[in-house]
mmCIF file of C-alpha atoms in Angstrom:
data_model
loop_
_atom_site.group_PDB
_atom_site.id
_atom_site.type_symbol
_atom_site.label_atom_id
_atom_site.label_comp_id
_atom_site.label_asym_id
_atom_site.label_seq_id
_atom_site.Cartn_x
_atom_site.Cartn_y
_atom_site.Cartn_z
ATOM 1 C CA MET A 113 -11.832 12.100 28.237
ATOM 2 C CA LYS A 114 -14.567 9.547 27.637
ATOM 3 C CA VAL A 115 -14.856 6.308 25.724
ATOM 4 C CA LYS A 116 -17.571 5.910 23.090
ATOM 5 C CA ASN A 117 -17.834 2.456 21.540
ATOM 6 C CA HIS A 118 -14.170 1.501 20.931
ATOM 7 C CA TYR A 119 -12.574 4.937 20.653
ATOM 8 C CA MET A 120 -11.514 7.633 23.113
ATOM 9 C CA LEU A 121 -13.056 11.099 22.847
ATOM 10 C CA PRO A 122 -11.918 14.324 24.508
ATOM 11 C CA LYS A 123 -14.200 16.342 26.754
ATOM 12 C CA ILE A 124 -14.457 19.069 24.116
ATOM 13 C CA LEU A 125 -14.738 18.158 20.417
ATOM 14 C CA ARG A 126 -12.708 20.396 18.129
ATOM 15 C CA PRO A 127 -14.208 21.416 14.755
ATOM 16 C CA ILE A 128 -12.546 20.291 11.515
ATOM 17 C CA ALA A 129 -11.570 21.993 8.250
ATOM 18 C CA ILE A 130 -11.040 19.611 5.332
ATOM 19 C CA ILE A 131 -8.662 20.101 2.423
ATOM 20 C CA GLY A 132 -9.706 17.694 -0.327
ATOM 21 C CA ALA A 133 -13.087 16.394 -1.493
ATOM 22 C CA GLY A 134 -12.223 13.098 -3.144
ATOM 23 C CA GLY A 135 -13.685 9.636 -2.746
ATOM 24 C CA ILE A 136 -12.021 8.845 0.584
ATOM 25 C CA VAL A 137 -13.499 11.997 2.137
ATOM 26 C CA LYS A 138 -16.939 11.180 0.771
ATOM 27 C CA GLU A 139 -16.933 7.501 1.683
ATOM 28 C CA ALA A 140 -14.954 7.480 4.947
ATOM 29 C CA HIS A 141 -13.907 10.779 6.547
ATOM 30 C CA LEU A 142 -17.248 12.556 6.496
ATOM 31 C CA PRO A 143 -19.445 9.535 7.376
ATOM 32 C CA ALA A 144 -17.086 8.742 10.271
ATOM 33 C CA TYR A 145 -17.102 12.293 11.584
ATOM 34 C CA LYS A 146 -20.884 12.441 11.346
ATOM 35 C CA LYS A 147 -21.143 9.196 13.304
ATOM 36 C CA ALA A 148 -18.803 10.500 16.007
ATOM 37 C CA GLY A 149 -20.497 13.880 16.259
ATOM 38 C CA PHE A 150 -17.504 15.839 14.910
ATOM 39 C CA GLU A 151 -18.399 19.175 13.312
ATOM 40 C CA VAL A 152 -16.871 20.079 9.947
ATOM 41 C CA LYS A 153 -16.794 23.853 9.539
ATOM 42 C CA ALA A 154 -15.242 24.268 6.091
ATOM 43 C CA ILE A 155 -14.040 22.363 3.030
ATOM 44 C CA PHE A 156 -11.821 23.217 0.063
ATOM 45 C CA ASP A 157 -10.974 21.387 -3.147
ATOM 46 C CA ARG A 158 -9.564 22.675 -6.420
ATOM 47 C CA ASP A 159 -12.614 21.060 -8.019
ATOM 48 C CA LEU A 160 -15.183 23.379 -6.483
ATOM 49 C CA SER A 161 -18.098 21.230 -7.656
ATOM 50 C CA LYS A 162 -16.860 18.282 -5.579
ATOM 51 C CA ALA A 163 -16.529 20.446 -2.485
ATOM 52 C CA LYS A 164 -20.025 21.876 -2.984
ATOM 53 C CA GLU A 165 -21.467 18.393 -3.430
ATOM 54 C CA LEU A 166 -20.003 17.158 -0.143
ATOM 55 C CA ALA A 167 -20.918 20.364 1.676
ATOM 56 C CA GLU A 168 -24.536 19.895 0.672
ATOM 57 C CA ALA A 169 -24.587 16.187 1.521
ATOM 58 C CA PHE A 170 -22.953 16.614 4.952
ATOM 59 C CA ASN A 171 -24.191 20.069 5.976
ATOM 60 C CA ILE A 172 -20.793 21.763 5.861
ATOM 61 C CA PRO A 173 -21.482 25.482 6.227
ATOM 62 C CA LYS A 174 -18.542 26.907 4.251
ATOM 63 C CA VAL A 175 -17.124 25.945 0.855
ATOM 64 C CA CYS A 176 -13.862 27.818 0.381
ATOM 65 C CA ALA A 177 -12.654 29.139 -2.946
ATOM 66 C CA ASN A 178 -8.964 28.707 -2.108
ATOM 67 C CA ILE A 179 -6.591 27.479 0.570
ATOM 68 C CA GLU A 180 -6.194 30.976 2.051
ATOM 69 C CA GLU A 181 -9.935 31.213 2.670
ATOM 70 C CA LEU A 182 -9.964 27.788 4.290
ATOM 71 C CA ILE A 183 -7.102 28.755 6.629
ATOM 72 C CA GLU A 184 -9.002 31.904 7.552
ATOM 73 C CA GLN A 185 -12.072 29.836 8.458
ATOM 74 C CA ALA A 186 -10.009 27.246 10.313
ATOM 75 C CA GLU A 187 -8.272 29.860 12.446
ATOM 76 C CA LYS A 188 -11.556 31.622 13.160
ATOM 77 C CA HIS A 189 -13.133 28.425 14.511
ATOM 78 C CA GLN A 190 -9.921 26.831 15.937
ATOM 79 C CA CYS A 191 -10.236 23.855 13.602
ATOM 80 C CA ILE A 192 -8.109 20.789 13.085
ATOM 81 C CA TYR A 193 -6.835 20.633 9.496
ATOM 82 C CA ASP A 194 -7.774 17.356 7.817
ATOM 83 C CA ILE A 195 -5.661 17.033 4.670
ATOM 84 C CA ALA A 196 -6.913 14.363 2.270
ATOM 85 C CA LEU A 197 -4.831 15.003 -0.835
ATOM 86 C CA PRO A 198 -2.336 12.993 -2.894
ATOM 87 C CA ALA A 199 0.851 12.583 -0.862
ATOM 88 C CA SER A 200 2.862 14.710 -3.291
ATOM 89 C CA ALA A 201 0.850 17.790 -2.240
ATOM 90 C CA PHE A 202 1.514 17.579 1.509
ATOM 91 C CA LEU A 203 4.680 19.656 1.719
ATOM 92 C CA SER A 204 3.269 22.686 -0.082
ATOM 93 C CA VAL A 205 0.051 22.629 1.964
ATOM 94 C CA LEU A 206 1.810 22.092 5.302
ATOM 95 C CA SER A 207 4.161 24.998 4.617
ATOM 96 C CA SER A 208 1.159 27.303 4.207
ATOM 97 C CA LEU A 209 -0.481 26.412 7.540
ATOM 98 C CA PRO A 210 -0.010 28.571 10.641
ATOM 99 C CA LYS A 211 2.740 27.501 13.027
ATOM 100 C CA GLY A 212 1.497 25.226 15.805
ATOM 101 C CA ALA A 213 -1.593 24.120 13.878
ATOM 102 C CA PRO A 214 -3.122 20.682 14.550
ATOM 103 C CA VAL A 215 -3.229 18.602 11.373
ATOM 104 C CA LEU A 216 -4.136 15.087 10.283
ATOM 105 C CA LEU A 217 -2.647 13.835 7.004
ATOM 106 C CA GLN A 218 -4.171 11.090 4.923
ATOM 107 C CA LYS A 219 -1.742 8.225 4.391
ATOM 108 C CA PRO A 220 0.850 7.698 2.990
ATOM 109 C CA MET A 221 3.252 10.174 4.571
ATOM 110 C CA GLY A 222 4.724 11.172 1.224
ATOM 111 C CA GLU A 223 5.445 9.150 -1.909
ATOM 112 C CA ASP A 224 8.888 8.002 -0.736
ATOM 113 C CA ILE A 225 11.244 8.224 2.224
ATOM 114 C CA THR A 226 12.701 11.526 1.027
ATOM 115 C CA GLN A 227 9.291 13.174 1.146
ATOM 116 C CA ALA A 228 8.515 11.481 4.483
ATOM 117 C CA LYS A 229 11.708 12.928 6.000
ATOM 118 C CA ALA A 230 10.846 16.373 4.658
ATOM 119 C CA ILE A 231 7.280 16.161 6.018
ATOM 120 C CA LEU A 232 8.535 15.115 9.449
ATOM 121 C CA ALA A 233 11.133 17.892 9.495
ATOM 122 C CA LEU A 234 8.602 20.507 8.379
ATOM 123 C CA CYS A 235 6.081 19.446 11.038
ATOM 124 C CA GLN A 236 8.763 19.697 13.718
ATOM 125 C CA GLU A 237 10.164 22.985 12.391
ATOM 126 C CA ARG A 238 6.702 24.612 12.338
ATOM 127 C CA ASN A 239 5.684 22.960 15.624
ATOM 128 C CA LEU A 240 2.652 21.351 13.978
ATOM 129 C CA LEU A 241 0.763 18.853 16.118
ATOM 130 C CA ALA A 242 0.558 16.357 13.283
ATOM 131 C CA GLY A 243 -0.623 12.824 12.703
ATOM 132 C CA VAL A 244 -1.070 10.411 9.810
ATOM 133 C CA ASN A 245 -4.347 8.646 9.152
ATOM 134 C CA PHE A 246 -3.182 5.030 9.530
ATOM 135 C CA GLN A 247 -6.689 4.166 10.577
ATOM 136 C CA LEU A 248 -6.555 0.355 10.393
ATOM 137 C CA ARG A 249 -5.192 0.419 13.955
ATOM 138 C CA HIS A 250 -8.610 1.768 14.973
ATOM 139 C CA ALA A 251 -10.804 -0.678 13.048
ATOM 140 C CA PRO A 252 -13.193 -2.206 15.604
ATOM 141 C CA TYR A 253 -11.981 -5.760 14.926
ATOM 142 C CA ILE A 254 -8.337 -4.710 15.346
ATOM 143 C CA VAL A 255 -9.212 -3.006 18.641
ATOM 144 C CA LYS A 256 -10.897 -6.245 19.766
ATOM 145 C CA ALA A 257 -7.931 -8.374 18.702
ATOM 146 C CA LYS A 258 -5.576 -6.063 20.584
ATOM 147 C CA GLN A 259 -7.742 -6.392 23.704
ATOM 148 C CA LEU A 260 -7.858 -10.201 23.570
ATOM 149 C CA ILE A 261 -4.104 -10.428 23.096
ATOM 150 C CA ALA A 262 -3.494 -7.959 25.946
ATOM 151 C CA GLN A 263 -5.733 -10.103 28.175
ATOM 152 C CA GLY A 264 -3.558 -13.113 27.417
ATOM 153 C CA LEU A 265 -6.372 -15.147 25.870
ATOM 154 C CA ILE A 266 -4.231 -16.478 23.008
ATOM 155 C CA GLY A 267 -0.929 -16.546 24.874
ATOM 156 C CA GLN A 268 2.216 -15.057 23.389
ATOM 157 C CA LEU A 269 1.670 -13.716 19.863
ATOM 158 C CA HIS A 270 4.125 -15.345 17.463
ATOM 159 C CA ASP A 271 2.463 -15.442 14.044
ATOM 160 C CA VAL A 272 0.627 -12.786 12.009
ATOM 161 C CA ASP A 273 -0.680 -13.582 8.542
ATOM 162 C CA VAL A 274 -2.359 -11.134 6.132
ATOM 163 C CA ARG A 275 -3.911 -12.622 3.015
ATOM 164 C CA MET A 276 -5.696 -10.736 0.221
ATOM 165 C CA ASN A 277 -6.709 -12.647 -2.900
ATOM 166 C CA VAL A 278 -9.383 -10.346 -4.303
ATOM 167 C CA PHE A 279 -10.406 -8.292 -7.321
ATOM 168 C CA THR A 280 -9.931 -4.555 -6.917
ATOM 169 C CA PRO A 281 -11.349 -2.154 -9.554
ATOM 170 C CA TRP A 282 -8.419 0.261 -9.608
ATOM 171 C CA GLU A 283 -10.176 2.579 -12.053
ATOM 172 C CA LEU A 284 -12.002 4.017 -9.019
ATOM 173 C CA TRP A 285 -8.761 5.798 -8.055
ATOM 174 C CA GLU A 286 -7.464 7.503 -11.193
ATOM 175 C CA PHE A 287 -4.554 9.208 -9.402
ATOM 176 C CA LEU A 288 -2.899 5.809 -8.810
ATOM 177 C CA PHE A 289 -2.309 5.230 -12.525
ATOM 178 C CA GLY A 290 1.170 6.100 -13.708
ATOM 179 C CA LEU A 291 2.705 6.267 -10.225
ATOM 180 C CA PRO A 292 6.115 4.537 -9.964
ATOM 181 C CA ARG A 293 5.060 2.998 -6.637
ATOM 182 C CA MET A 294 1.544 1.834 -5.918
ATOM 183 C CA GLU A 295 0.435 -1.390 -4.187
ATOM 184 C CA ILE A 296 2.700 -1.337 -1.134
ATOM 185 C CA LEU A 297 2.620 2.454 -0.779
ATOM 186 C CA TYR A 298 -1.155 2.807 -1.048
ATOM 187 C CA HIS A 299 -2.495 -0.565 0.141
ATOM 188 C CA SER A 300 -0.139 -2.973 1.885
ATOM 189 C CA ILE A 301 1.171 -0.028 3.896
ATOM 190 C CA HIS A 302 -1.933 -0.502 6.064
ATOM 191 C CA TYR A 303 -0.848 -4.035 6.943
ATOM 192 C CA ILE A 304 2.764 -3.075 7.551
ATOM 193 C CA ASP A 305 1.554 -0.401 9.953
ATOM 194 C CA MET A 306 -0.918 -2.761 11.622
ATOM 195 C CA ILE A 307 1.744 -5.425 12.219
ATOM 196 C CA ARG A 308 4.036 -2.754 13.683
ATOM 197 C CA TYR A 309 1.176 -1.859 16.043
ATOM 198 C CA PHE A 310 1.169 -5.425 17.389
ATOM 199 C CA LEU A 311 4.831 -6.422 17.171
ATOM 200 C CA GLY A 312 6.862 -3.233 16.961
ATOM 201 C CA ASN A 313 9.543 -2.584 14.360
ATOM 202 C CA PRO A 314 11.018 -5.656 12.653
ATOM 203 C CA GLN A 315 14.717 -6.352 12.219
ATOM 204 C CA ARG A 316 14.307 -6.114 8.429
ATOM 205 C CA VAL A 317 11.798 -6.697 5.635
ATOM 206 C CA LEU A 318 11.958 -8.776 2.466
ATOM 207 C CA ALA A 319 9.568 -8.005 -0.359
ATOM 208 C CA LYS A 320 8.633 -8.466 -3.990
ATOM 209 C CA THR A 321 5.933 -6.405 -5.665
ATOM 210 C CA THR A 322 4.780 -7.212 -9.220
ATOM 211 C CA LYS A 323 2.913 -5.616 -12.105
ATOM 212 C CA PRO A 324 -0.497 -6.770 -13.359
ATOM 213 C CA PRO A 325 -0.284 -8.400 -16.798
ATOM 214 C CA HIS A 326 -3.441 -6.733 -18.153
ATOM 215 C CA ILE A 327 -3.115 -3.163 -16.819
ATOM 216 C CA LYS A 328 0.074 -1.665 -18.189
ATOM 217 C CA ASN A 329 -0.120 1.755 -16.504
ATOM 218 C CA LEU A 330 -0.339 0.409 -12.936
ATOM 219 C CA SER A 331 3.100 -0.183 -11.462
ATOM 220 C CA SER A 332 2.055 -3.074 -9.198
ATOM 221 C CA THR A 333 -1.020 -4.828 -7.814
ATOM 222 C CA ARG A 334 0.519 -7.858 -6.078
ATOM 223 C CA SER A 335 3.001 -8.028 -3.225
ATOM 224 C CA SER A 336 4.653 -10.559 -0.938
ATOM 225 C CA ILE A 337 6.234 -9.142 2.207
ATOM 226 C CA ILE A 338 8.091 -10.841 5.054
ATOM 227 C CA MET A 339 8.615 -8.799 8.207
ATOM 228 C CA ASP A 340 11.539 -10.371 10.056
ATOM 229 C CA TYR A 341 11.154 -10.518 13.849
ATOM 230 C CA GLY A 342 13.772 -13.160 14.468
ATOM 231 C CA ALA A 343 13.725 -16.912 14.969
ATOM 232 C CA GLU A 344 10.340 -17.406 16.696
ATOM 233 C CA ILE A 345 7.957 -14.769 15.269
ATOM 234 C CA ARG A 346 6.546 -14.896 11.724
ATOM 235 C CA ALA A 347 4.762 -11.978 10.051
ATOM 236 C CA ASN A 348 3.749 -12.248 6.379
ATOM 237 C CA ILE A 349 1.675 -10.161 3.981
ATOM 238 C CA ASN A 350 0.456 -11.585 0.658
ATOM 239 C CA THR A 351 -1.755 -9.546 -1.662
ATOM 240 C CA ASN A 352 -3.198 -10.249 -5.112
ATOM 241 C CA HIS A 353 -5.734 -7.724 -6.392
ATOM 242 C CA GLY A 354 -6.360 -9.431 -9.729
ATOM 243 C CA HIS A 355 -8.447 -12.492 -8.786
ATOM 244 C CA ASN A 356 -11.381 -11.750 -11.119
ATOM 245 C CA PHE A 357 -12.854 -15.256 -11.111
ATOM 246 C CA GLY A 358 -15.816 -14.932 -8.773
ATOM 247 C CA LEU A 359 -16.129 -15.008 -5.014
ATOM 248 C CA LYS A 360 -15.594 -18.726 -4.442
ATOM 249 C CA HIS A 361 -11.835 -18.529 -3.886
ATOM 250 C CA GLN A 362 -11.445 -14.886 -2.947
ATOM 251 C CA GLU A 363 -9.751 -14.437 0.437
ATOM 252 C CA SER A 364 -9.452 -11.419 2.703
ATOM 253 C CA TYR A 365 -8.315 -12.077 6.248
ATOM 254 C CA PHE A 366 -5.968 -11.356 9.131
ATOM 255 C CA LYS A 367 -4.828 -14.251 11.339
ATOM 256 C CA PHE A 368 -3.072 -13.919 14.675
ATOM 257 C CA GLU A 369 -1.674 -17.018 16.360
ATOM 258 C CA GLY A 370 -0.387 -17.272 19.897
ATOM 259 C CA THR A 371 0.964 -20.028 22.100
ATOM 260 C CA GLU A 372 -2.519 -20.661 23.538
ATOM 261 C CA GLY A 373 -4.932 -19.706 20.800
ATOM 262 C CA ALA A 374 -5.629 -17.770 17.636
ATOM 263 C CA ILE A 375 -7.762 -15.004 16.123
ATOM 264 C CA LYS A 376 -9.082 -14.901 12.567
ATOM 265 C CA ILE A 377 -10.786 -11.861 11.071
ATOM 266 C CA LYS A 378 -12.517 -11.863 7.691
ATOM 267 C CA ILE A 379 -12.179 -8.393 6.136
ATOM 268 C CA GLY A 380 -15.436 -8.161 4.248
ATOM 269 C CA VAL A 381 -14.908 -4.793 2.584
ATOM 270 C CA TYR A 382 -12.563 -6.236 -0.071
ATOM 271 C CA LEU A 383 -14.764 -9.189 -1.017
ATOM 272 C CA ASP A 384 -17.038 -8.392 -3.963
ATOM 273 C CA TYR A 385 -15.624 -4.840 -3.861
ATOM 274 C CA PRO A 386 -17.016 -2.189 -3.674
ATOM 275 C CA LYS A 387 -20.218 -3.840 -2.453
ATOM 276 C CA GLY A 388 -18.410 -5.853 0.208
ATOM 277 C CA LEU A 389 -19.488 -8.664 2.515
ATOM 278 C CA PRO A 390 -19.956 -8.749 6.300
ATOM 279 C CA ASP A 391 -16.862 -8.992 8.476
ATOM 280 C CA GLU A 392 -16.361 -12.037 10.705
ATOM 281 C CA PHE A 393 -14.375 -12.273 13.950
ATOM 282 C CA GLU A 394 -13.499 -15.604 15.565
ATOM 283 C CA TYR A 395 -11.042 -16.626 18.242
ATOM 284 C CA PHE A 396 -9.789 -19.848 19.833
ATOM 285 C CA SER A 397 -8.472 -19.869 23.385
ATOM 286 C CA VAL A 398 -7.151 -22.843 25.325
ATOM 287 C CA LYS A 399 -8.191 -20.947 28.454
ATOM 288 C CA GLU A 400 -11.810 -20.762 27.290
ATOM 289 C CA GLY A 401 -12.543 -24.303 26.245
ATOM 290 C CA ASN A 402 -10.552 -25.273 23.141
ATOM 291 C CA CYS A 403 -13.165 -24.162 20.622
ATOM 292 C CA TRP A 404 -13.652 -21.390 18.106
ATOM 293 C CA GLN A 405 -15.977 -18.621 19.278
ATOM 294 C CA LYS A 406 -17.619 -16.003 17.083
ATOM 295 C CA VAL A 407 -17.759 -12.436 18.361
ATOM 296 C CA LYS A 408 -20.128 -9.765 17.051
ATOM 297 C CA ILE A 409 -18.164 -6.620 16.302
ATOM 298 C CA ASN A 410 -19.982 -3.296 16.130
ATOM 299 C CA GLY A 411 -18.681 -1.205 13.263
ATOM 300 C CA THR A 412 -16.071 -1.919 10.606
ATOM 301 C CA TRP A 413 -12.969 -0.478 8.917
ATOM 302 C CA PHE A 414 -14.836 1.917 6.619
ATOM 303 C CA PRO A 415 -15.937 4.328 7.981
ATOM 304 C CA ASP A 416 -15.640 3.603 11.739
ATOM 305 C CA ALA A 417 -11.845 3.348 11.906
ATOM 306 C CA PHE A 418 -11.534 6.896 10.561
ATOM 307 C CA ILE A 419 -12.935 8.194 13.836
ATOM 308 C CA GLY A 420 -9.886 6.963 15.764
ATOM 309 C CA PRO A 421 -7.020 9.080 14.363
ATOM 310 C CA MET A 422 -9.064 12.298 14.509
ATOM 311 C CA ALA A 423 -10.328 11.525 18.008
ATOM 312 C CA GLY A 424 -6.765 10.756 19.081
ATOM 313 C CA LEU A 425 -5.547 14.098 17.761
ATOM 314 C CA MET A 426 -8.321 15.863 19.667
ATOM 315 C CA CYS A 427 -7.289 14.018 22.828
ATOM 316 C CA LYS A 428 -3.662 15.069 22.280
ATOM 317 C CA LEU A 429 -4.755 18.693 21.907
ATOM 318 C CA GLU A 430 -6.629 18.439 25.191
ATOM 319 C CA ASN A 431 -3.829 16.648 27.080
ATOM 320 C CA ARG A 432 -0.279 16.792 25.739
ATOM 321 C CA GLU A 433 0.609 13.762 27.917
ATOM 322 C CA TYR A 434 -1.857 11.601 25.953
ATOM 323 C CA THR A 435 -0.198 8.910 23.824
ATOM 324 C CA PHE A 436 -1.216 9.689 20.241
ATOM 325 C CA ILE A 437 -0.542 6.470 18.334
ATOM 326 C CA ASN A 438 -0.938 8.161 14.927
ATOM 327 C CA SER A 439 1.776 10.802 15.376
ATOM 328 C CA VAL A 440 3.983 11.705 12.422
ATOM 329 C CA GLU A 441 6.943 10.451 14.452
ATOM 330 C CA ASP A 442 5.437 6.974 14.697
ATOM 331 C CA ALA A 443 4.149 7.012 11.111
ATOM 332 C CA PHE A 444 7.663 7.731 9.867
ATOM 333 C CA HIS A 445 8.751 4.252 11.022
ATOM 334 C CA THR A 446 6.068 2.723 8.797
ATOM 335 C CA MET A 447 7.366 4.798 5.875
ATOM 336 C CA GLU A 448 10.890 3.527 6.564
ATOM 337 C CA LEU A 449 9.633 -0.053 6.225
ATOM 338 C CA VAL A 450 7.777 0.772 3.007
ATOM 339 C CA GLU A 451 11.043 2.130 1.610
ATOM 340 C CA GLU A 452 12.857 -1.052 2.663
ATOM 341 C CA CYS A 453 10.199 -3.105 0.868
ATOM 342 C CA TYR A 454 10.800 -1.274 -2.398
ATOM 343 C CA LEU A 455 14.558 -1.518 -2.051
ATOM 344 C CA SER A 456 14.189 -5.250 -1.396
ATOM 345 C CA SER A 457 12.058 -5.541 -4.532
ATOM 346 C CA GLY A 458 14.675 -3.715 -6.581
ATOM 347 C CA LEU A 459 12.648 -0.555 -7.064
#
C-alpha cells in the first residue's frame, strides 16, 4: 500500500461500477475518483439520460440499461459496487448483488434503525465486503486534526463543538421533501459520525430537531445534539440551515479543545452555498509558543474526502487485516446514535 496526499491507496486499484447518477455522484464521487486515478467501468440509473450525461462527462465506457447489465459488467471487470441511491433502495439492490461482492453504500445506512439492522444482517448473510460512505472522516482538515491530536499538540481532547448557522437551498435535493426524518439523518449524521471517530461511542445522546417555519414539507432543518461522554468531555452539535440574512453572521466550523491547545476549522463549503468560501485551519498549542497558527490544507471535503472510503475498501480487498474505518459494522453504531437522537426528540 502507498500513501498519496492524505489517503492510503492499495498497490492495485480496483475498477468501480456505479449505481445512481444523481447530484452527489456528479459533484463528489466522480470528481474524487478522477482525482485519485480510480477507473469507473460502468454506470446505471433509472433515468438513463442522467447516466449518459455523466458517462460522457467522465469518460465512463458503459451505460447500463438495467441493474442486471451493470452486475454483468461489474463481475466481468471485478468492480467494486458504488451504490449512491436513496437509503430506502439499499436492501433491494444489495439482495441482487453476487455473494461476496465488495460494495460501498452512500450514507445514511437506511432511513431508520430497522433498515440499518436489516442492511447489516444482509451484508453479513451474503458475505458482502461492505462499507458506508461516511466521508467526513477523510476530509483533509479532519485528517490533519486527527494527526495533531495524536501527536499530543493540544493535550487531552475534552471539548468538541460543531456549529452551523447557514442558509441551505434544500430544493437542490428534491428527494428530501416529505421524508419523516431529514436534518439529523441526512446532515448532522456526518458530525455524529465524526465525533465518534475522535471520541468513540458516547454514553447517551440528547437531541431536539425542529421544523422550518417557511417550508412545510421539510420535516426538520435545525437540530441541537448533546453527545454525553461523562463529567469531563463535552461534545455538542448545533445546526440552523435557515439563516438567510447574508454572510455577515453565518457560521460553519468545527472546534476541538484540549488541555494544552485547540483547533478551529472553518468549513467553507456551507458558507454562501453552493458557491462556498475557502476553508481555514488554525491551531493553538502551548507546546509551540502559545499562539494561533494557520495551516494550509490541500484539498477539502467535497470532493477529496470521497476518495477515502473507496480507497479504504480497496485496501481491505487487498489485505483483509487492514482496518477499514468505514465498515458497515462501524457505521451501524452511528445509525444507533441517530436513532437515539430521534427518540430523544420525540420522533
